[in-house]
Short mmCIF file of C-alpha atoms in Angstrom, two decimals:
data_model
loop_
_atom_site.label_atom_id
_atom_site.label_comp_id
_atom_site.label_asym_id
_atom_site.label_seq_id
_atom_site.Cartn_x
_atom_site.Cartn_y
_atom_site.Cartn_z
CA MET A 1 27.67 16.90 15.56
CA ALA A 2 26.36 13.41 14.90
CA GLY A 3 22.70 12.98 14.04
CA PRO A 4 20.18 10.77 15.85
CA PRO A 5 20.83 7.01 15.94
CA LEU A 6 18.89 4.59 13.75
CA PHE A 7 17.01 1.63 15.17
CA VAL A 8 16.47 -0.69 12.22
CA VAL A 9 13.82 -3.41 12.30
CA PHE A 10 15.37 -5.82 9.80
CA ASN A 11 12.95 -8.54 8.68
CA LEU A 12 15.20 -11.37 7.51
CA ALA A 13 12.24 -13.25 6.01
CA SER A 14 11.12 -10.28 3.95
CA GLY A 15 12.07 -8.90 0.58
CA ARG A 16 14.77 -9.66 -1.93
CA GLY A 17 18.53 -9.29 -2.09
CA ASP A 18 21.48 -10.48 -0.03
CA ARG A 19 20.82 -9.97 3.67
CA GLU A 20 24.47 -9.67 4.64
CA GLU A 21 25.04 -7.11 1.91
CA VAL A 22 22.14 -5.04 3.23
CA ARG A 23 23.59 -5.25 6.73
CA ARG A 24 27.03 -4.14 5.51
CA GLU A 25 25.55 -1.24 3.53
CA ILE A 26 23.68 0.02 6.59
CA GLU A 27 26.72 -0.18 8.85
CA SER A 28 29.05 1.34 6.26
CA ALA A 29 26.76 4.30 5.49
CA CYS A 30 26.25 5.06 9.17
CA ALA A 31 30.00 4.90 9.87
CA ALA A 32 30.69 7.31 6.99
CA HIS A 33 28.22 9.82 8.47
CA GLY A 34 29.33 9.33 12.07
CA ARG A 35 25.95 7.89 12.98
CA ARG A 36 25.06 4.92 15.13
CA ALA A 37 22.74 2.13 13.96
CA GLU A 38 21.28 -0.78 15.87
CA LEU A 39 19.84 -3.68 13.86
CA LEU A 40 16.97 -5.53 15.48
CA THR A 41 16.51 -8.65 13.38
CA VAL A 42 13.20 -10.45 12.90
CA GLU A 43 13.56 -14.19 12.34
CA SER A 44 9.85 -15.04 11.98
CA PRO A 45 6.62 -13.08 11.31
CA ASP A 46 5.29 -13.55 14.84
CA GLN A 47 8.28 -11.58 16.18
CA LEU A 48 7.71 -8.55 13.97
CA MET A 49 5.40 -6.42 16.11
CA GLU A 50 7.26 -7.17 19.34
CA THR A 51 10.55 -6.22 17.69
CA ALA A 52 9.02 -3.05 16.24
CA GLN A 53 7.79 -2.02 19.67
CA GLU A 54 11.23 -2.64 21.13
CA ALA A 55 12.77 -0.45 18.42
CA VAL A 56 10.32 2.35 19.22
CA CYS A 57 11.12 2.08 22.93
CA ARG A 58 14.86 2.36 22.27
CA ALA A 59 14.40 5.19 19.79
CA ARG A 60 12.33 7.21 22.24
CA SER A 61 14.99 6.85 24.92
CA ALA A 62 17.79 7.85 22.54
CA HIS A 63 15.80 10.44 20.51
CA GLY A 64 16.46 8.27 17.49
CA VAL A 65 14.77 7.21 14.24
CA VAL A 66 12.75 4.01 13.84
CA VAL A 67 13.56 2.32 10.51
CA ALA A 68 11.74 -0.54 8.77
CA ALA A 69 13.73 -2.76 6.38
CA GLY A 70 11.52 -5.10 4.37
CA GLY A 71 8.46 -5.21 2.14
CA ASP A 72 5.31 -3.15 2.57
CA GLY A 73 3.93 -5.55 5.19
CA THR A 74 6.99 -4.93 7.34
CA LEU A 75 6.86 -1.19 6.69
CA SER A 76 3.21 -1.10 7.72
CA ALA A 77 3.75 -3.07 10.94
CA VAL A 78 6.64 -0.86 12.04
CA ALA A 79 4.64 2.25 11.13
CA GLN A 80 1.82 0.98 13.36
CA ALA A 81 4.23 0.74 16.29
CA THR A 82 5.77 4.15 15.55
CA LEU A 83 2.52 6.12 15.28
CA GLY A 84 1.97 8.33 18.31
CA SER A 85 5.47 7.74 19.68
CA GLY A 86 6.93 11.06 18.55
CA CYS A 87 9.76 9.23 16.76
CA PRO A 88 10.71 9.90 13.13
CA TYR A 89 10.20 6.95 10.80
CA GLY A 90 12.39 5.75 7.94
CA VAL A 91 12.27 2.92 5.41
CA LEU A 92 14.69 0.68 3.56
CA PRO A 93 12.40 -0.89 0.94
CA ARG A 94 13.10 -4.52 0.04
CA GLY A 95 9.77 -5.64 -1.43
CA THR A 96 8.61 -6.47 -4.94
CA PHE A 97 6.58 -3.36 -5.75
CA ASN A 98 7.57 -0.87 -3.02
CA TYR A 99 4.68 1.53 -3.66
CA PHE A 100 5.05 3.32 -0.33
CA SER A 101 8.70 4.19 -0.81
CA ARG A 102 8.30 5.02 -4.49
CA THR A 103 5.45 7.44 -3.92
CA HIS A 104 7.71 9.32 -1.49
CA GLY A 105 10.85 9.32 -3.64
CA ILE A 106 12.83 6.75 -1.61
CA SER A 107 15.04 4.49 -3.71
CA ALA A 108 14.92 0.70 -3.53
CA GLU A 109 18.72 0.75 -3.92
CA ILE A 110 20.05 0.37 -0.39
CA GLY A 111 22.85 2.92 -0.74
CA GLU A 112 20.52 5.65 -2.01
CA ALA A 113 17.91 4.79 0.61
CA MET A 114 20.53 5.11 3.35
CA LYS A 115 21.59 8.48 1.96
CA THR A 116 17.99 9.64 2.30
CA LEU A 117 17.81 8.37 5.87
CA LEU A 118 21.03 10.08 6.87
CA GLU A 119 20.68 13.38 5.02
CA GLU A 120 16.97 14.21 4.78
CA SER A 121 14.50 15.37 7.43
CA PRO A 122 11.10 14.01 8.54
CA GLN A 123 8.01 15.09 6.58
CA PRO A 124 4.39 14.32 7.55
CA VAL A 125 2.58 11.64 5.52
CA GLN A 126 -0.94 10.37 6.06
CA VAL A 127 -1.78 6.89 7.30
CA GLY A 128 -4.97 4.94 6.67
CA MET A 129 -6.67 2.94 9.41
CA VAL A 130 -9.16 0.08 9.35
CA ASN A 131 -10.59 -0.87 12.73
CA GLY A 132 -7.50 0.63 14.34
CA ARG A 133 -4.96 -1.17 12.14
CA ALA A 134 -2.66 1.05 10.08
CA PHE A 135 -2.12 0.71 6.34
CA LEU A 136 0.25 2.71 4.16
CA VAL A 137 -0.74 1.53 0.68
CA ASN A 138 -4.22 -0.02 0.74
CA ALA A 139 -6.76 -2.20 2.50
CA SER A 140 -9.43 -4.39 0.95
CA VAL A 141 -12.13 -6.96 1.59
CA GLY A 142 -13.62 -9.68 -0.61
CA LEU A 143 -11.79 -10.98 -3.67
CA TYR A 144 -8.37 -9.50 -2.95
CA PRO A 145 -7.62 -11.32 0.34
CA GLN A 146 -8.27 -14.58 -1.53
CA LEU A 147 -5.90 -13.44 -4.27
CA LEU A 148 -3.18 -12.83 -1.68
CA GLU A 149 -3.56 -16.31 -0.23
CA ASP A 150 -3.26 -17.81 -3.71
CA ARG A 151 -0.30 -15.58 -4.47
CA GLU A 152 1.59 -16.83 -1.40
CA SER A 153 1.13 -20.38 -2.65
CA TRP A 154 2.45 -19.39 -6.08
CA LYS A 155 5.45 -17.62 -4.55
CA GLN A 156 6.45 -20.73 -2.65
CA GLN A 157 6.41 -22.70 -5.91
CA PHE A 158 7.73 -20.18 -8.42
CA GLY A 159 9.56 -17.48 -6.45
CA ARG A 160 8.93 -13.79 -5.86
CA SER A 161 8.34 -11.59 -8.91
CA ARG A 162 5.74 -9.37 -10.57
CA LEU A 163 5.12 -12.03 -13.21
CA VAL A 164 4.30 -14.59 -10.52
CA ALA A 165 1.97 -12.07 -8.88
CA LEU A 166 0.19 -11.51 -12.19
CA GLY A 167 -0.15 -15.25 -12.81
CA ALA A 168 -1.62 -15.76 -9.35
CA GLY A 169 -4.09 -12.96 -10.00
CA ILE A 170 -5.27 -14.53 -13.24
CA ALA A 171 -5.68 -17.93 -11.58
CA THR A 172 -7.74 -16.42 -8.76
CA LEU A 173 -10.04 -14.58 -11.16
CA LEU A 174 -10.65 -17.72 -13.18
CA LYS A 175 -11.85 -19.51 -10.06
CA GLY A 176 -14.54 -16.88 -9.50
CA HIS A 177 -15.70 -15.27 -6.27
CA ARG A 178 -19.06 -14.62 -4.70
CA SER A 179 -20.24 -11.04 -4.30
CA LEU A 180 -20.72 -9.26 -0.99
CA ARG A 181 -23.70 -7.08 -0.16
CA LEU A 182 -22.23 -4.04 1.57
CA ASN A 183 -23.83 -1.00 3.18
CA PHE A 184 -21.75 2.20 3.28
CA ASN A 185 -21.93 5.11 5.69
CA ALA A 186 -19.64 7.94 4.62
CA PRO A 187 -20.99 11.30 5.88
CA ASP A 188 -18.28 13.33 4.12
CA ALA A 189 -18.71 11.48 0.77
CA PRO A 190 -22.21 12.08 -0.62
CA GLU A 191 -21.19 10.44 -3.91
CA ALA A 192 -20.52 7.10 -2.20
CA PRO A 193 -23.28 4.50 -2.71
CA ARG A 194 -25.39 3.63 0.32
CA GLU A 195 -25.30 -0.04 -0.61
CA ILE A 196 -23.63 -2.13 -3.28
CA ARG A 197 -23.18 -5.71 -4.40
CA THR A 198 -19.52 -6.25 -5.22
CA PRO A 199 -16.85 -8.96 -5.27
CA THR A 200 -14.34 -6.60 -3.64
CA LEU A 201 -13.96 -3.24 -1.91
CA PHE A 202 -10.58 -1.56 -2.23
CA VAL A 203 -9.47 1.43 -0.14
CA GLY A 204 -6.35 3.18 -1.40
CA ASN A 205 -3.87 5.42 0.40
CA ASN A 206 -1.16 5.59 -2.27
CA ALA A 207 -1.34 8.27 -4.94
CA LEU A 208 1.29 6.70 -7.21
CA GLN A 209 -0.60 3.43 -7.41
CA MET A 210 -3.75 5.33 -8.38
CA GLU A 211 -1.95 7.48 -10.93
CA GLN A 212 -0.46 4.52 -12.75
CA VAL A 213 -3.93 3.30 -13.70
CA GLY A 214 -5.50 6.74 -14.05
CA LEU A 215 -7.59 6.90 -10.88
CA PRO A 216 -8.57 10.51 -10.21
CA GLU A 217 -8.62 9.71 -6.49
CA SER A 218 -4.85 10.17 -6.53
CA ARG A 219 -5.60 13.88 -6.17
CA ALA A 220 -7.94 13.20 -3.27
CA ILE A 221 -5.18 11.28 -1.47
CA ASP A 222 -2.85 14.25 -1.95
CA GLN A 223 -5.56 16.40 -0.37
CA GLY A 224 -5.86 14.26 2.73
CA GLN A 225 -8.50 11.68 1.85
CA LEU A 226 -8.72 7.96 1.14
CA ALA A 227 -9.94 6.44 -2.14
CA GLY A 228 -12.71 3.87 -2.26
CA VAL A 229 -13.17 1.63 -5.31
CA ALA A 230 -15.61 -1.23 -5.81
CA ILE A 231 -16.40 -3.49 -8.77
CA ARG A 232 -19.98 -4.03 -9.82
CA PRO A 233 -20.90 -7.71 -10.30
CA VAL A 234 -19.27 -9.00 -13.49
CA SER A 235 -18.52 -12.36 -15.06
CA ARG A 236 -15.13 -14.05 -14.86
CA LEU A 237 -14.47 -12.83 -18.39
CA GLY A 238 -15.40 -9.34 -17.25
CA LEU A 239 -12.91 -9.56 -14.39
CA MET A 240 -10.23 -10.64 -16.86
CA GLY A 241 -11.08 -7.63 -18.98
CA LEU A 242 -10.63 -5.37 -15.97
CA LEU A 243 -7.28 -6.99 -15.27
CA LEU A 244 -6.17 -6.31 -18.84
CA ARG A 245 -7.33 -2.70 -18.69
CA GLY A 246 -5.40 -2.23 -15.47
CA ALA A 247 -2.25 -3.70 -17.00
CA LEU A 248 -2.60 -1.20 -19.85
CA GLY A 249 -3.28 1.71 -17.49
CA ARG A 250 -6.78 2.15 -18.94
CA LEU A 251 -8.96 0.54 -16.31
CA GLY A 252 -10.71 3.84 -15.75
CA GLU A 253 -12.50 3.47 -19.07
CA ALA A 254 -14.50 0.56 -17.65
CA ASP A 255 -18.15 1.08 -16.69
CA ASP A 256 -18.12 -1.60 -14.00
CA LEU A 257 -16.45 0.48 -11.30
CA VAL A 258 -17.68 2.72 -8.49
CA ASP A 259 -15.11 5.14 -7.07
CA PHE A 260 -15.27 7.87 -4.44
CA SER A 261 -13.08 9.63 -1.87
CA PHE A 262 -13.69 9.99 1.85
CA ARG A 263 -12.17 10.59 5.27
CA ARG A 264 -14.24 8.04 7.17
CA LEU A 265 -16.24 5.09 5.86
CA THR A 266 -18.15 2.50 7.89
CA VAL A 267 -18.98 -0.75 6.10
CA HIS A 268 -21.69 -3.20 7.15
CA ALA A 269 -22.21 -6.53 5.39
CA ARG A 270 -25.78 -7.66 4.74
CA ARG A 271 -26.58 -11.35 5.31
CA PHE A 272 -22.89 -12.09 5.68
CA GLY A 273 -23.58 -15.03 7.97
CA ARG A 274 -20.79 -14.21 10.42
CA ARG A 275 -19.39 -11.39 12.47
CA ARG A 276 -15.86 -11.47 11.12
CA VAL A 277 -14.39 -10.97 7.66
CA LYS A 278 -10.94 -11.31 6.06
CA VAL A 279 -9.28 -7.96 5.41
CA ALA A 280 -6.04 -7.44 3.48
CA THR A 281 -3.90 -4.53 4.70
CA ASP A 282 -0.71 -3.83 2.75
CA GLY A 283 -0.60 -7.45 1.64
CA GLU A 284 -1.20 -9.00 5.06
CA ILE A 285 -4.45 -10.86 5.77
CA VAL A 286 -6.21 -10.50 9.11
CA TRP A 287 -9.67 -11.34 10.47
CA MET A 288 -11.63 -8.31 11.65
CA GLN A 289 -14.92 -7.80 13.41
CA LEU A 290 -17.75 -6.19 11.48
CA PRO A 291 -18.52 -3.40 10.90
CA LEU A 292 -15.32 -2.15 9.29
CA THR A 293 -14.34 1.48 9.76
CA PHE A 294 -11.86 2.91 7.25
CA GLU A 295 -10.48 6.33 8.18
CA LEU A 296 -7.45 8.57 8.21
CA GLY A 297 -5.07 8.12 11.10
CA PRO A 298 -5.43 10.67 13.91
CA GLU A 299 -1.94 12.00 13.25
CA PRO A 300 0.60 11.77 10.41
CA LEU A 301 3.64 9.57 10.28
CA MET A 302 6.84 11.64 10.29
CA LEU A 303 8.65 9.98 7.39
CA VAL A 304 12.29 10.76 6.58
CA ARG A 305 12.06 11.46 2.85
CA PRO A 306 13.26 13.91 0.19
CA ARG A 307 11.29 17.13 -0.07
CA GLY A 308 8.97 17.78 -2.98
CA LEU A 309 7.23 15.50 -5.43
CA ALA A 310 8.86 12.13 -6.01
CA PRO A 311 10.51 11.81 -9.45
CA GLU A 312 8.27 8.91 -10.45
CA ARG A 313 5.16 10.90 -9.58
CA ALA A 314 6.50 13.94 -11.41
CA ALA A 315 7.01 11.76 -14.50
CA GLN A 316 3.42 10.49 -14.22
CA ALA A 317 2.14 14.07 -13.99
CA SER A 318 4.21 15.10 -17.01
CA GLN A 319 2.91 12.16 -19.03
CA ARG A 320 -0.70 13.01 -18.21
CA SER A 321 -0.17 16.61 -19.29
CA GLN A 322 1.11 15.65 -22.77
CA PRO A 323 -1.33 16.15 -25.68
CA SER A 324 -2.75 12.93 -27.09
CA ASN A 325 -1.87 14.11 -30.63
CA PRO A 326 1.83 14.89 -30.95
CA ASP A 327 1.10 17.31 -33.83
CA THR A 328 -1.20 19.42 -31.67
CA PRO A 329 0.46 22.70 -30.61
CA PRO A 330 1.09 22.80 -26.83
CA ALA A 331 -1.05 25.92 -26.44
CA ASP A 332 -4.07 24.06 -27.76
CA ALA A 333 -3.40 20.85 -25.90
CA GLN A 334 -5.83 19.69 -23.24
CA PRO A 335 -4.86 17.25 -20.48
CA PRO A 336 -6.43 13.83 -21.06
CA ALA A 337 -9.38 12.98 -18.87
CA GLN A 338 -8.35 10.86 -15.92
CA SER A 339 -9.84 7.43 -15.57
CA THR A 340 -11.48 5.66 -12.66
CA ALA A 341 -9.97 2.23 -12.27
CA LEU A 342 -8.73 -0.41 -9.93
CA PRO A 343 -4.93 -0.60 -9.71
CA THR A 344 -3.38 -3.86 -10.77
CA GLY A 345 0.08 -3.59 -9.33
CA GLN A 346 1.22 -4.21 -5.79
CA GLY A 347 -1.63 -4.18 -3.34
CA ALA A 348 -4.25 -4.00 -6.08
CA PRO A 349 -7.45 -6.02 -5.80
CA ILE A 350 -7.09 -7.85 -9.09
CA SER A 351 -3.36 -8.44 -9.39
CA GLY A 352 -0.22 -8.80 -7.30
CA GLY A 353 0.21 -7.39 -3.80
CA PRO A 354 2.79 -6.05 -1.38
CA THR A 355 5.59 -8.15 -0.06
CA ARG A 356 6.16 -8.61 3.59
#
């Protein structure tokens, strides 16, 4: 008996690789499994949400699976449309960093990703929300939205790569950024500051991204919370130092960070001078009305993914459990203390971000 059909939102302007090859891989894999696939192509960004909603409508009628093919911006937009529909959700990652797919064990290689879609079953995964907008990896305010705008300019000149993202991040930090005065209200997070002066607030919903720089909030995300991270006011040189620590996976050793976990956080800006602020969600920049409310989505996203811990996350856990001294007997070894740091990879506030 054939499985449910796939309704693939294929963002032609997103991600890397040969578009026709991706199309052929999808059609070939579905034919081999006796499954039907409909490709709904997106020619321009302003068509994305409308196309995603059309895919959800078709999937509901046919009891099918909604699939997003693109970078994390595309994945996030299609997830937004899928939430609450009752449809399973799948991804074919085509971005630069692909944190969402990697944290759930979904390969960036199209053939392996299709195998997951066609052979695995839906599993619940949490979604973050900011003022009603979904995010899968992170959301932020302050310095990072500016970094994303600069990064887009760099990509147009130099192409799409992690090195370009890093270069754009360095250039943004060297320009400097004014600090925000933020007031926090997080009833379930007594450790969160009531007010802070910071160049950026970062809210994470991706455990792998946190683990790679040693953020202990990766455990909180696994337990159904979001991670909040803010930088205390520092000089441009200090920001560069934080960037370097993040690149080395040791940003948690810095004293200039405030981190906490929560389920709901309301953010007011003191003397902001306006009622709206730029917010970056999974690499996409939008204007939002203040105050900002970050919270868990009311229901999980039913993601088609392999069961168990993703191999990359299992490797991170194994690495953390190794003794720092290789001559120390395993019985005496103690796991290294986890750090509290801002991630610097995709979607991180002081380096490159997700790809739409």
